[in-house]
Amino acid sequence: MLKAAQDMSSTAGAQLVTELQQIVGHHHVLTEDGATLPYRRGFRFGEGRALAVVMPGSLVEQWRVLQACVKAGVIVIMQAANTGLTGGSTPDGNTYDRDVVIVHSMRMRTIHLIGEGRQVVCLPGATLDQLENMLRPIGREPHSVIGSSCIGASVFGGVSNNSGGALVRRGPAYTDMALFAQVSDKGELQLVNHLGIELGSDPEEILKRAEEGNFPEASINWNAGRGHDDDYARHVRDVNADTPARYNADLRRLHEGAGCAGKLGLFAVRLDTFEAEKDPVVFYIGTNQTDVLEDVRRHILSSFAELPIAGEYLHRDAFNIAEKYGKDTFVIIRMIGTKRLPAMFAMKNAFDRLADRIGFLPKHFSDRFMQFMSHFFPQHLPARMRDYRDRFEHHLMLKVSASGAQEARDFLKSHFATHEGEFFECTPDEGAKAFLHRFAAAGAAVRYRNVHTDTTENIVALDVALRRNDQDWFEVLPKDIDDEIIVKLYYGHFLCHVMHQDYVVRKGYDCMALEHRMLPLLDRRGARYPAEHNFGHLYAAPDDVLAHYRQLDPCNCFNPGIGQATKRRNWVAESVG
């Protein structure tokens, strides 16, 4: 019986692959393990099996692919750039009850400007870097700038996963307006147009018009909904609230495509853009006392007439690791900008996959080579920053608008006249380098691990939202946990109290067990996690978030298992034993 079922499944799978090839072309359906591996393996975490990876080249093709997959009863994992950190856009192992098809959307990179660029309509493959470059000539910016954009992250990834970013006034990526496919509780695929743009009634007509940008002014409803979280600037100012400012499980920011975590088949999202700041000013702050920085944070949020643009924290250890292991990233961005960086990341990953297959090169050879070459690069950090590193444990980079600079300048002078620590006002070049150094810290732990495989086991990376009223924000770990860690990297979006905490674990220790011992410590502090990433397959989603996923996807056919939920059809509980 089992063999007969397997043969039937194999036959149905082959038939589906043939149908997918007819829809998108043979070259855009991958089935061989070596060819599908880059799409089955996560950027930092996760890997599993897949019947096929299919790459539609148009919205109509994506619709037909989804129709075929739903009819065949397979699992669909919607994937854009696959730059996530928690395995949220790749299969998780081989424990699914149905075949898995990955729908990779990066061939569809179209962006339409509407309202003279005040809003955009993005298709599935549009990247943050692409959007940033499109908006720059008209003096506007997307929700996020430099960060995920540098590795080619997609706009859809940010919206689907509640991505936050460094910009204080804008909050998590969010929109009320999306065009998406949804499978009903009867197993029927439906197209839902909530873009606030009239596109017709036939699904393929709607999708063709969305792709072409066929949006006459009369078809656009300018009151259709929010294109960003327009309440966040008020929300983040409440420094006495006993809850975090932003975190992935906040139900107020889960709506259809926003925070869907791949439980829908997204075709388009409509987002606000923002006026670019001219001539911002950066202040660099150093102190050895955490309460000094918290006093700065509370005063700025509660008293400043104008919120800063960004406020980024960096601990001295993260500064040092980033200085050494993020140097090549820093120098490359300074030399060529961010535009070509996604392609360079893609080439690096392709080279590493080739090196793994060849076998005689050491593991992570490209990282080892780049680290070796970085020793020949000249000193890249300003002298004043390095002086502060030597003198101060805690660093804060505060970026403010030109109109808010005097208020910030006056406050910092007054504050540090009576408190431990100092600040300096950066030149434009120093300010750019300070924030770029902070960005380089995000990848420094990975480089450290890849270069020191003989002494490191892996990385535990936590993405933590602290309560807005938490004044004891800096973590102190128990000795038994601290002894298993080589180095701790603390950095984050300080004004929002969102911290990224990377722990390089000593060789021989169980990283998952260590993480499970750390999470209860965060629970006792009232922290929430993840703060701005997908739950993926690393974090257990709370019941109210799982209820949201079930409402979006009652048959559990899109990305099952997310948030450590059941992977079974119709949300049937996993069997035990």
Coordinates of N, CA, C and O in Angstrom, one line a residue, residues 4-21 29-31 49-53 68-69 71-75 98-101:
A4 N 2.5 1.8 -3.3 CA 1.5 2.2 -4.3 C 1.2 3.7 -4.1 O 1.1 4.5 -5.1
A5 N 1.1 4.2 -2.8 CA 0.8 5.6 -2.6 C 2.0 6.4 -3.0 O 1.9 7.5 -3.6
Q6 N 3.2 5.9 -2.8 CA 4.4 6.7 -3.2 C 4.5 6.8 -4.7 O 4.8 7.8 -5.3
D7 N 4.2 5.7 -5.4 CA 4.2 5.7 -6.9 C 3.2 6.7 -7.4 O 3.4 7.4 -8.4
M8 N 2.0 6.7 -6.8 CA 0.9 7.6 -7.2 C 1.4 9.1 -7.0 O 1.2 9.9 -7.8
S9 N 2.0 9.3 -5.8 CA 2.5 10.7 -5.5 C 3.6 11.1 -6.5 O 3.6 12.2 -7.0
S10 N 4.4 10.1 -6.9 CA 5.5 10.4 -7.8 C 4.9 10.8 -9.2 O 5.4 11.7 -9.8
T11 N 3.9 10.0 -9.6 CA 3.3 10.3 -10.9 C 2.6 11.6 -10.9 O 2.8 12.4 -11.9
A12 N 1.9 11.9 -9.8 CA 1.2 13.2 -9.7 C 2.2 14.4 -9.7 O 2.0 15.4 -10.3
G13 N 3.3 14.2 -9.0 CA 4.4 15.2 -9.0 C 5.0 15.4 -10.3 O 5.2 16.6 -10.7
A14 N 5.2 14.4 -11.1 CA 5.8 14.5 -12.4 C 4.8 15.3 -13.3 O 5.2 16.1 -14.2
Q15 N 3.5 14.9 -13.2 CA 2.5 15.6 -14.0 C 2.4 17.1 -13.7 O 2.3 18.0 -14.6
L16 N 2.6 17.4 -12.4 CA 2.6 18.9 -12.0 C 3.8 19.6 -12.5 O 3.7 20.7 -13.0
V17 N 4.9 19.0 -12.4 CA 6.2 19.6 -13.0 C 6.0 19.9 -14.5 O 6.4 20.9 -15.0
T18 N 5.4 18.9 -15.2 CA 5.2 19.1 -16.6 C 4.2 20.3 -16.9 O 4.5 21.2 -17.7
E19 N 3.2 20.4 -16.0 CA 2.3 21.5 -16.2 C 2.9 22.9 -15.9 O 2.7 23.9 -16.6
L20 N 3.8 22.9 -14.8 CA 4.5 24.1 -14.5 C 5.4 24.5 -15.6 O 5.6 25.7 -15.9
Q21 N 6.1 23.6 -16.2 CA 7.0 23.9 -17.3 C 6.2 24.5 -18.5 O 6.7 25.3 -19.2
V29 N 11.8 26.1 -14.4 CA 11.3 25.1 -13.4 C 12.6 24.2 -13.1 O 13.1 23.5 -13.9
L30 N 13.0 24.3 -11.8 CA 14.2 23.5 -11.4 C 13.7 22.3 -10.6 O 12.9 22.5 -9.7
T31 N 14.4 21.2 -10.8 CA 14.0 20.0 -10.0 C 15.2 19.3 -9.5 O 15.1 18.5 -8.5
R49 N 13.4 19.8 1.7 CA 13.1 19.2 0.3 C 12.1 20.1 -0.4 O 11.3 20.8 0.2
A50 N 12.1 19.9 -1.8 CA 11.1 20.5 -2.6 C 11.0 19.7 -3.9 O 12.0 19.2 -4.4
L51 N 9.7 19.5 -4.3 CA 9.5 18.9 -5.6 C 10.1 19.7 -6.8 O 10.7 19.2 -7.7
A52 N 9.9 21.0 -6.7 CA 10.4 21.9 -7.7 C 10.5 23.3 -7.2 O 9.8 23.7 -6.3
V53 N 11.3 24.1 -7.9 CA 11.4 25.6 -7.8 C 10.9 26.1 -9.1 O 11.5 25.8 -10.1
A68 N -2.4 25.7 -10.5 CA -1.9 24.3 -10.7 C -1.5 23.7 -9.4 O -1.8 22.5 -9.2
C69 N -0.8 24.4 -8.6 CA -0.4 23.9 -7.3 C -1.5 23.6 -6.4 O -1.6 22.5 -5.7
K71 N -4.6 23.0 -7.2 CA -5.4 21.9 -7.8 C -4.7 20.5 -7.5 O -5.3 19.5 -7.2
A72 N -3.4 20.5 -7.5 CA -2.6 19.3 -7.3 C -2.5 19.0 -5.8 O -2.0 17.9 -5.4
G73 N -2.9 19.9 -4.9 CA -2.8 19.7 -3.5 C -1.5 19.7 -2.9 O -1.2 19.1 -1.8
V74 N -0.5 20.5 -3.5 CA 0.8 20.5 -2.9 C 0.9 21.8 -2.1 O 0.1 22.7 -2.1
I75 N 2.0 21.8 -1.3 CA 2.3 23.0 -0.5 C 3.0 24.0 -1.3 O 3.8 23.7 -2.2
R98 N 2.8 16.6 2.3 CA 2.6 16.8 0.9 C 3.9 17.3 0.2 O 4.8 17.7 0.9
D99 N 3.9 17.2 -1.1 CA 5.1 17.8 -1.8 C 5.1 19.3 -1.7 O 4.1 19.9 -1.4
V100 N 6.3 19.8 -1.8 CA 6.5 21.3 -1.6 C 7.0 21.9 -3.0 O 7.9 21.3 -3.6
V101 N 6.3 22.9 -3.4 CA 6.8 23.7 -4.5 C 7.1 25.1 -4.1 O 6.3 25.8 -3.4

